[in-house]
PDB file of C-alpha atoms in Angstrom:
ATOM      1  CA  GLY M   1     -78.374 -62.993  57.110  1.00  0.00           C
ATOM      2  CA  ALA M   2     -80.301 -63.506  53.797  1.00  0.00           C
ATOM      3  CA  VAL M   3     -78.934 -61.805  51.082  1.00  0.00           C
ATOM      4  CA  VAL M   4     -80.914 -60.660  47.769  1.00  0.00           C
ATOM      5  CA  SER M   5     -78.964 -59.420  44.981  1.00  0.00           C
ATOM      6  CA  GLN M   6     -80.223 -57.103  42.291  1.00  0.00           C
ATOM      7  CA  HIS M   7     -78.451 -56.306  39.224  1.00  0.00           C
ATOM      8  CA  PRO M   8     -77.721 -53.937  37.365  1.00  0.00           C
ATOM      9  CA  SER M   9     -77.319 -51.085  40.250  1.00  0.00           C
ATOM     10  CA  ARG M  10     -76.627 -48.519  37.886  1.00  0.00           C
ATOM     11  CA  VAL M  11     -78.049 -48.324  34.159  1.00  0.00           C
ATOM     12  CA  ILE M  12     -78.251 -45.469  31.717  1.00  0.00           C
ATOM     13  CA  CYS M  13     -80.281 -46.023  28.304  1.00  0.00           C
ATOM     14  CA  LYS M  14     -81.447 -44.262  25.475  1.00  0.00           C
ATOM     15  CA  SER M  15     -85.253 -43.235  25.537  1.00  0.00           C
ATOM     16  CA  GLY M  16     -87.409 -46.117  23.385  1.00  0.00           C
ATOM     17  CA  THR M  17     -85.167 -48.919  24.750  1.00  0.00           C
ATOM     18  CA  SER M  18     -85.854 -51.801  27.275  1.00  0.00           C
ATOM     19  CA  VAL M  19     -83.899 -52.567  30.139  1.00  0.00           C
ATOM     20  CA  LYS M  20     -83.873 -55.648  32.288  1.00  0.00           C
ATOM     21  CA  ILE M  21     -83.383 -55.622  36.153  1.00  0.00           C
ATOM     22  CA  GLU M  22     -82.449 -58.980  37.984  1.00  0.00           C
ATOM     23  CA  CYS M  23     -83.080 -60.255  41.539  1.00  0.00           C
ATOM     24  CA  ARG M  24     -81.927 -63.007  43.149  1.00  0.00           C
ATOM     25  CA  SER M  25     -82.210 -64.339  46.402  1.00  0.00           C
ATOM     26  CA  LEU M  26     -78.694 -65.933  47.198  1.00  0.00           C
ATOM     27  CA  ASP M  27     -79.156 -68.083  50.269  1.00  0.00           C
ATOM     28  CA  PHE M  28     -82.927 -68.765  50.535  1.00  0.00           C
ATOM     29  CA  GLN M  29     -85.921 -69.447  48.542  1.00  0.00           C
ATOM     30  CA  ALA M  30     -88.436 -66.977  47.715  1.00  0.00           C
ATOM     31  CA  THR M  31     -91.682 -67.746  46.810  1.00  0.00           C
ATOM     32  CA  THR M  32     -92.814 -64.123  46.616  1.00  0.00           C
ATOM     33  CA  MET M  33     -90.805 -61.147  45.639  1.00  0.00           C
ATOM     34  CA  PHE M  34     -92.096 -57.468  45.384  1.00  0.00           C
ATOM     35  CA  TRP M  35     -90.801 -54.586  43.009  1.00  0.00           C
ATOM     36  CA  TYR M  36     -90.979 -50.879  44.368  1.00  0.00           C
ATOM     37  CA  ARG M  37     -90.317 -47.729  42.761  1.00  0.00           C
ATOM     38  CA  GLN M  38     -88.607 -45.108  45.072  1.00  0.00           C
ATOM     39  CA  PHE M  39     -88.762 -41.304  44.142  1.00  0.00           C
ATOM     40  CA  PRO M  40     -86.156 -39.005  46.116  1.00  0.00           C
ATOM     41  CA  LYS M  41     -87.083 -38.426  49.615  1.00  0.00           C
ATOM     42  CA  GLN M  42     -90.241 -40.617  49.419  1.00  0.00           C
ATOM     43  CA  SER M  43     -91.472 -44.047  50.568  1.00  0.00           C
ATOM     44  CA  LEU M  44     -91.034 -47.448  48.926  1.00  0.00           C
ATOM     45  CA  MET M  45     -94.125 -47.467  46.408  1.00  0.00           C
ATOM     46  CA  LEU M  46     -95.138 -51.177  45.526  1.00  0.00           C
ATOM     47  CA  MET M  47     -95.613 -51.367  41.966  1.00  0.00           C
ATOM     48  CA  ALA M  48     -95.948 -55.270  41.668  1.00  0.00           C
ATOM     49  CA  THR M  49     -96.106 -58.645  43.750  1.00  0.00           C
ATOM     50  CA  SER M  50     -94.342 -61.459  41.743  1.00  0.00           C
ATOM     51  CA  ASN M  51     -95.367 -64.936  42.778  1.00  0.00           C
ATOM     52  CA  GLU M  52     -93.033 -68.062  41.575  1.00  0.00           C
ATOM     53  CA  GLY M  53     -94.816 -69.668  38.704  1.00  0.00           C
ATOM     54  CA  SER M  54     -97.689 -67.273  38.328  1.00  0.00           C
ATOM     55  CA  LYS M  55     -98.749 -63.906  36.710  1.00  0.00           C
ATOM     56  CA  ALA M  56     -97.513 -61.110  38.781  1.00  0.00           C
ATOM     57  CA  THR M  57    -100.011 -58.775  40.776  1.00  0.00           C
ATOM     58  CA  TYR M  58     -99.621 -55.241  39.848  1.00  0.00           C
ATOM     59  CA  GLU M  59    -100.691 -52.227  42.117  1.00  0.00           C
ATOM     60  CA  GLN M  60    -103.195 -49.818  40.658  1.00  0.00           C
ATOM     61  CA  GLY M  61    -101.915 -47.390  38.216  1.00  0.00           C
ATOM     62  CA  VAL M  62     -98.936 -49.439  37.498  1.00  0.00           C
ATOM     63  CA  GLU M  63     -98.927 -50.354  33.366  1.00  0.00           C
ATOM     64  CA  LYS M  64     -98.236 -54.356  33.427  1.00  0.00           C
ATOM     65  CA  ASP M  65     -97.205 -53.976  29.717  1.00  0.00           C
ATOM     66  CA  LYS M  66     -94.590 -51.353  30.839  1.00  0.00           C
ATOM     67  CA  PHE M  67     -93.361 -53.058  33.655  1.00  0.00           C
ATOM     68  CA  LEU M  68     -92.752 -56.755  32.691  1.00  0.00           C
ATOM     69  CA  ILE M  69     -92.131 -59.123  35.558  1.00  0.00           C
ATOM     70  CA  ASN M  70     -91.141 -62.777  35.581  1.00  0.00           C
ATOM     71  CA  HIS M  71     -90.435 -65.047  38.339  1.00  0.00           C
ATOM     72  CA  ALA M  72     -89.289 -68.132  36.845  1.00  0.00           C
ATOM     73  CA  SER M  73     -87.556 -69.789  39.841  1.00  0.00           C
ATOM     74  CA  LEU M  74     -87.683 -69.509  43.639  1.00  0.00           C
ATOM     75  CA  THR M  75     -84.427 -67.448  43.787  1.00  0.00           C
ATOM     76  CA  LEU M  76     -84.978 -65.020  40.703  1.00  0.00           C
ATOM     77  CA  SER M  77     -87.484 -62.337  39.669  1.00  0.00           C
ATOM     78  CA  THR M  78     -86.843 -60.023  36.428  1.00  0.00           C
ATOM     79  CA  LEU M  79     -88.328 -56.457  36.165  1.00  0.00           C
ATOM     80  CA  THR M  80     -88.359 -55.308  32.390  1.00  0.00           C
ATOM     81  CA  VAL M  81     -88.831 -51.549  31.322  1.00  0.00           C
ATOM     82  CA  THR M  82     -90.204 -51.611  28.228  1.00  0.00           C
ATOM     83  CA  SER M  83     -89.851 -48.780  25.834  1.00  0.00           C
ATOM     84  CA  ALA M  84     -88.360 -46.882  28.682  1.00  0.00           C
ATOM     85  CA  HIS M  85     -88.981 -43.005  28.674  1.00  0.00           C
ATOM     86  CA  PRO M  86     -87.417 -40.098  30.844  1.00  0.00           C
ATOM     87  CA  GLU M  87     -90.157 -40.155  33.360  1.00  0.00           C
ATOM     88  CA  ASP M  88     -89.208 -43.738  34.464  1.00  0.00           C
ATOM     89  CA  SER M  89     -85.897 -42.657  35.633  1.00  0.00           C
ATOM     90  CA  SER M  90     -86.178 -43.914  39.020  1.00  0.00           C
ATOM     91  CA  PHE M  91     -84.666 -45.947  41.682  1.00  0.00           C
ATOM     92  CA  TYR M  92     -86.057 -49.497  41.462  1.00  0.00           C
ATOM     93  CA  ILE M  93     -85.821 -51.797  44.514  1.00  0.00           C
ATOM     94  CA  CYS M  94     -86.749 -55.461  44.924  1.00  0.00           C
ATOM     95  CA  SER M  95     -87.258 -57.570  47.975  1.00  0.00           C
ATOM     96  CA  ALA M  96     -87.691 -61.265  48.439  1.00  0.00           C
ATOM     97  CA  GLU M  97     -89.835 -62.882  51.169  1.00  0.00           C
ATOM     98  CA  ARG M  98     -88.388 -65.922  52.652  1.00  0.00           C
ATOM     99  CA  THR M  99     -90.711 -68.503  52.002  1.00  0.00           C
ATOM    100  CA  GLY M 100     -93.230 -68.962  54.830  1.00  0.00           C
ATOM    101  CA  THR M 101     -91.739 -66.300  57.458  1.00  0.00           C
ATOM    102  CA  GLY M 102     -92.880 -63.154  56.465  1.00  0.00           C
ATOM    103  CA  GLU M 103     -89.193 -61.427  56.371  1.00  0.00           C
ATOM    104  CA  LEU M 104     -88.506 -59.496  53.685  1.00  0.00           C
ATOM    105  CA  PHE M 105     -84.816 -58.728  52.467  1.00  0.00           C
ATOM    106  CA  PHE M 106     -84.023 -56.126  50.024  1.00  0.00           C
ATOM    107  CA  GLY M 107     -82.082 -55.597  46.974  1.00  0.00           C
ATOM    108  CA  GLU M 108     -79.368 -53.064  46.579  1.00  0.00           C
ATOM    109  CA  GLY M 109     -81.630 -51.203  44.328  1.00  0.00           C
ATOM    110  CA  SER M 110     -81.060 -49.882  40.631  1.00  0.00           C
ATOM    111  CA  ARG M 111     -80.941 -46.438  39.549  1.00  0.00           C
ATOM    112  CA  LEU M 112     -82.486 -46.185  35.879  1.00  0.00           C
ATOM    113  CA  THR M 113     -81.874 -42.895  34.061  1.00  0.00           C
ATOM    114  CA  VAL M 114     -83.347 -42.663  30.686  1.00  0.00           C
ATOM    115  CA  LEU M 115     -82.396 -40.109  28.463  1.00  0.00           C
TER     116      LEU M 115
ATOM    117  CA  GLY B   1    -106.500 -54.424  53.220  1.00  0.00           C
ATOM    118  CA  GLU B   2    -103.840 -53.488  55.519  1.00  0.00           C
ATOM    119  CA  ASN B   3    -103.166 -49.761  56.150  1.00  0.00           C
ATOM    120  CA  VAL B   4    -100.299 -48.684  58.386  1.00  0.00           C
ATOM    121  CA  GLU B   5     -99.392 -44.918  59.638  1.00  0.00           C
ATOM    122  CA  GLN B   6     -96.051 -43.832  60.883  1.00  0.00           C
ATOM    123  CA  HIS B   7     -95.456 -40.904  63.136  1.00  0.00           C
ATOM    124  CA  PRO B   8     -93.773 -38.392  63.069  1.00  0.00           C
ATOM    125  CA  SER B   9     -92.746 -37.851  59.321  1.00  0.00           C
ATOM    126  CA  THR B  10     -89.463 -36.003  60.490  1.00  0.00           C
ATOM    127  CA  LEU B  11     -87.617 -36.192  63.706  1.00  0.00           C
ATOM    128  CA  SER B  12     -84.792 -34.288  64.930  1.00  0.00           C
ATOM    129  CA  VAL B  13     -82.987 -35.380  68.017  1.00  0.00           C
ATOM    130  CA  GLN B  14     -79.612 -34.236  70.168  1.00  0.00           C
ATOM    131  CA  GLU B  15     -76.992 -36.806  69.809  1.00  0.00           C
ATOM    132  CA  GLY B  16     -77.137 -38.937  73.141  1.00  0.00           C
ATOM    133  CA  ASP B  17     -80.955 -38.189  73.254  1.00  0.00           C
ATOM    134  CA  SER B  18     -83.715 -40.964  72.657  1.00  0.00           C
ATOM    135  CA  ALA B  19     -85.721 -41.231  69.484  1.00  0.00           C
ATOM    136  CA  VAL B  20     -89.123 -42.660  69.409  1.00  0.00           C
ATOM    137  CA  ILE B  21     -91.196 -43.730  66.306  1.00  0.00           C
ATOM    138  CA  LYS B  22     -94.520 -45.105  66.337  1.00  0.00           C
ATOM    139  CA  CYS B  23     -96.498 -47.013  63.812  1.00  0.00           C
ATOM    140  CA  THR B  24    -100.333 -47.896  63.635  1.00  0.00           C
ATOM    141  CA  TYR B  25    -101.918 -50.620  61.597  1.00  0.00           C
ATOM    142  CA  SER B  26    -105.503 -51.660  60.844  1.00  0.00           C
ATOM    143  CA  ASP B  27    -105.195 -55.311  60.100  1.00  0.00           C
ATOM    144  CA  SER B  28    -105.599 -57.655  63.250  1.00  0.00           C
ATOM    145  CA  ALA B  29    -104.384 -60.450  61.107  1.00  0.00           C
ATOM    146  CA  SER B  30    -100.802 -58.915  60.577  1.00  0.00           C
ATOM    147  CA  ASN B  31     -98.265 -60.658  63.103  1.00  0.00           C
ATOM    148  CA  TYR B  32     -95.129 -59.816  62.037  1.00  0.00           C
ATOM    149  CA  PHE B  33     -93.784 -56.132  62.222  1.00  0.00           C
ATOM    150  CA  PRO B  34     -90.307 -55.423  61.012  1.00  0.00           C
ATOM    151  CA  TRP B  35     -88.428 -51.951  60.953  1.00  0.00           C
ATOM    152  CA  TYR B  36     -85.925 -50.769  58.144  1.00  0.00           C
ATOM    153  CA  LYS B  37     -83.519 -48.312  58.123  1.00  0.00           C
ATOM    154  CA  GLN B  38     -82.646 -46.751  54.704  1.00  0.00           C
ATOM    155  CA  GLU B  39     -79.658 -44.747  54.162  1.00  0.00           C
ATOM    156  CA  LEU B  40     -79.556 -42.337  51.403  1.00  0.00           C
ATOM    157  CA  GLY B  41     -79.203 -44.085  47.991  1.00  0.00           C
ATOM    158  CA  LYS B  42     -79.075 -47.473  49.812  1.00  0.00           C
ATOM    159  CA  ARG B  43     -81.345 -50.548  50.384  1.00  0.00           C
ATOM    160  CA  PRO B  44     -83.454 -50.378  53.488  1.00  0.00           C
ATOM    161  CA  GLN B  45     -81.926 -52.683  55.891  1.00  0.00           C
ATOM    162  CA  LEU B  46     -83.544 -54.654  58.475  1.00  0.00           C
ATOM    163  CA  ILE B  47     -82.863 -53.750  61.787  1.00  0.00           C
ATOM    164  CA  ILE B  48     -85.355 -55.499  64.465  1.00  0.00           C
ATOM    165  CA  ASP B  49     -88.443 -57.091  64.139  1.00  0.00           C
ATOM    166  CA  ILE B  50     -91.232 -58.353  66.457  1.00  0.00           C
ATOM    167  CA  ARG B  51     -93.692 -60.904  66.141  1.00  0.00           C
ATOM    168  CA  SER B  52     -97.262 -60.813  67.594  1.00  0.00           C
ATOM    169  CA  ASN B  53     -96.741 -63.417  70.655  1.00  0.00           C
ATOM    170  CA  VAL B  54     -94.143 -60.936  71.910  1.00  0.00           C
ATOM    171  CA  GLY B  55     -94.639 -57.463  73.371  1.00  0.00           C
ATOM    172  CA  GLU B  56     -91.213 -56.266  73.698  1.00  0.00           C
ATOM    173  CA  LYS B  57     -87.786 -56.842  71.881  1.00  0.00           C
ATOM    174  CA  LYS B  58     -84.278 -55.335  72.368  1.00  0.00           C
ATOM    175  CA  ASP B  59     -81.042 -55.338  70.614  1.00  0.00           C
ATOM    176  CA  GLN B  60     -78.296 -53.130  72.017  1.00  0.00           C
ATOM    177  CA  ARG B  61     -79.577 -49.625  71.677  1.00  0.00           C
ATOM    178  CA  ILE B  62     -82.345 -50.246  69.417  1.00  0.00           C
ATOM    179  CA  ALA B  63     -86.289 -51.797  71.069  1.00  0.00           C
ATOM    180  CA  VAL B  64     -89.449 -52.331  69.686  1.00  0.00           C
ATOM    181  CA  THR B  65     -92.622 -52.530  71.677  1.00  0.00           C
ATOM    182  CA  LEU B  66     -95.852 -53.941  70.538  1.00  0.00           C
ATOM    183  CA  ASN B  67     -99.350 -53.347  71.885  1.00  0.00           C
ATOM    184  CA  LYS B  68    -101.865 -55.579  69.844  1.00  0.00           C
ATOM    185  CA  THR B  69    -105.114 -54.487  71.432  1.00  0.00           C
ATOM    186  CA  ALA B  70    -104.307 -50.805  70.413  1.00  0.00           C
ATOM    187  CA  LYS B  71    -102.621 -51.953  67.088  1.00  0.00           C
ATOM    188  CA  HIS B  72     -99.734 -49.978  67.455  1.00  0.00           C
ATOM    189  CA  PHE B  73     -95.954 -50.611  67.674  1.00  0.00           C
ATOM    190  CA  SER B  74     -92.885 -48.441  68.239  1.00  0.00           C
ATOM    191  CA  LEU B  75     -89.135 -48.245  67.510  1.00  0.00           C
ATOM    192  CA  HIS B  76     -87.085 -46.605  70.046  1.00  0.00           C
ATOM    193  CA  ILE B  77     -83.515 -45.827  69.592  1.00  0.00           C
ATOM    194  CA  THR B  78     -81.495 -44.898  72.737  1.00  0.00           C
ATOM    195  CA  GLU B  79     -78.122 -42.933  73.162  1.00  0.00           C
ATOM    196  CA  THR B  80     -78.735 -41.819  69.540  1.00  0.00           C
ATOM    197  CA  GLN B  81     -75.541 -41.227  67.063  1.00  0.00           C
ATOM    198  CA  PRO B  82     -75.001 -39.281  64.114  1.00  0.00           C
ATOM    199  CA  GLU B  83     -74.893 -42.549  61.934  1.00  0.00           C
ATOM    200  CA  ASP B  84     -78.576 -43.418  63.048  1.00  0.00           C
ATOM    201  CA  SER B  85     -79.517 -40.438  61.121  1.00  0.00           C
ATOM    202  CA  ALA B  86     -81.553 -42.183  58.119  1.00  0.00           C
ATOM    203  CA  VAL B  87     -85.172 -42.675  56.973  1.00  0.00           C
ATOM    204  CA  TYR B  88     -86.667 -45.682  58.932  1.00  0.00           C
ATOM    205  CA  PHE B  89     -89.806 -47.598  57.800  1.00  0.00           C
ATOM    206  CA  CYS B  90     -91.975 -49.676  59.871  1.00  0.00           C
ATOM    207  CA  ALA B  91     -93.943 -52.581  58.106  1.00  0.00           C
ATOM    208  CA  ALA B  92     -97.032 -55.071  59.048  1.00  0.00           C
ATOM    209  CA  SER B  93     -97.166 -58.498  57.664  1.00  0.00           C
ATOM    210  CA  ASP B  94     -98.599 -62.227  58.121  1.00  0.00           C
ATOM    211  CA  ASN B  95     -96.525 -64.987  58.061  1.00  0.00           C
ATOM    212  CA  TYR B  96     -97.259 -65.404  54.261  1.00  0.00           C
ATOM    213  CA  GLY B  97     -95.959 -61.933  53.607  1.00  0.00           C
ATOM    214  CA  GLN B  98     -99.267 -61.525  51.215  1.00  0.00           C
ATOM    215  CA  ASN B  99    -100.377 -58.475  52.791  1.00  0.00           C
ATOM    216  CA  PHE B 100     -96.680 -56.774  53.439  1.00  0.00           C
ATOM    217  CA  VAL B 101     -97.432 -53.013  53.897  1.00  0.00           C
ATOM    218  CA  PHE B 102     -94.953 -50.207  54.510  1.00  0.00           C
ATOM    219  CA  GLY B 103     -95.431 -47.262  56.500  1.00  0.00           C
ATOM    220  CA  PRO B 104     -94.571 -43.643  54.605  1.00  0.00           C
ATOM    221  CA  GLY B 105     -91.216 -43.450  56.940  1.00  0.00           C
ATOM    222  CA  THR B 106     -89.811 -41.181  59.295  1.00  0.00           C
ATOM    223  CA  ARG B 107     -86.653 -39.110  58.027  1.00  0.00           C
ATOM    224  CA  LEU B 108     -84.425 -38.861  61.569  1.00  0.00           C
ATOM    225  CA  SER B 109     -81.737 -36.371  61.813  1.00  0.00           C
ATOM    226  CA  VAL B 110     -79.388 -36.747  64.833  1.00  0.00           C
ATOM    227  CA  LEU B 111     -77.596 -33.314  65.486  1.00  0.00           C
ATOM    228  CA  PRO B 112     -74.130 -33.423  66.925  1.00  0.00           C
TER     229      PRO B 112
END
């Protein structure tokens, strides 16, 4: 099956610092990747859609200057949480769509804790 | 845009019984309907999917049915086991993945 690798799986940082999370499709090309935030016992909340070679599309209420997304290649998208604050602590998950199929595969998730 | 509803939000069944989760969608252009299982703290895993040219698909104890006219699709789990306990998400998409929308999830508990 298709594999999506997400790193780091856990990160603890101090308030005010920036954290970068990587999402890689290991064995398929992904023109489109998605970033989600998930609170305990809740559904996946789509934050943004990342398209290779173009600017990400952010969902309403998601600050694009706060959550920087870069999709520089067909296999890599990154999410940078800038000037992190404790309220940014959450579980962040990426997914990658196998180009042209609509099939979605998820990364392992990254648990961010901001002290 | 697409809107996906999912019911029930929680479901408890006795081990060995069947579980059914139903989703409805709004966009007739959607033609791909996957189901994901998410265990606590882990990534969602694709467990079964169906495309709009098929009415039913089965994989061992798991089956999915699709009614395009009514715009609903359902997940059926037979002979449930404790390890089936998880949150299940349905989703609807088109072939290009641009309208990938998840349902709110169903928390399934299989009681021993």
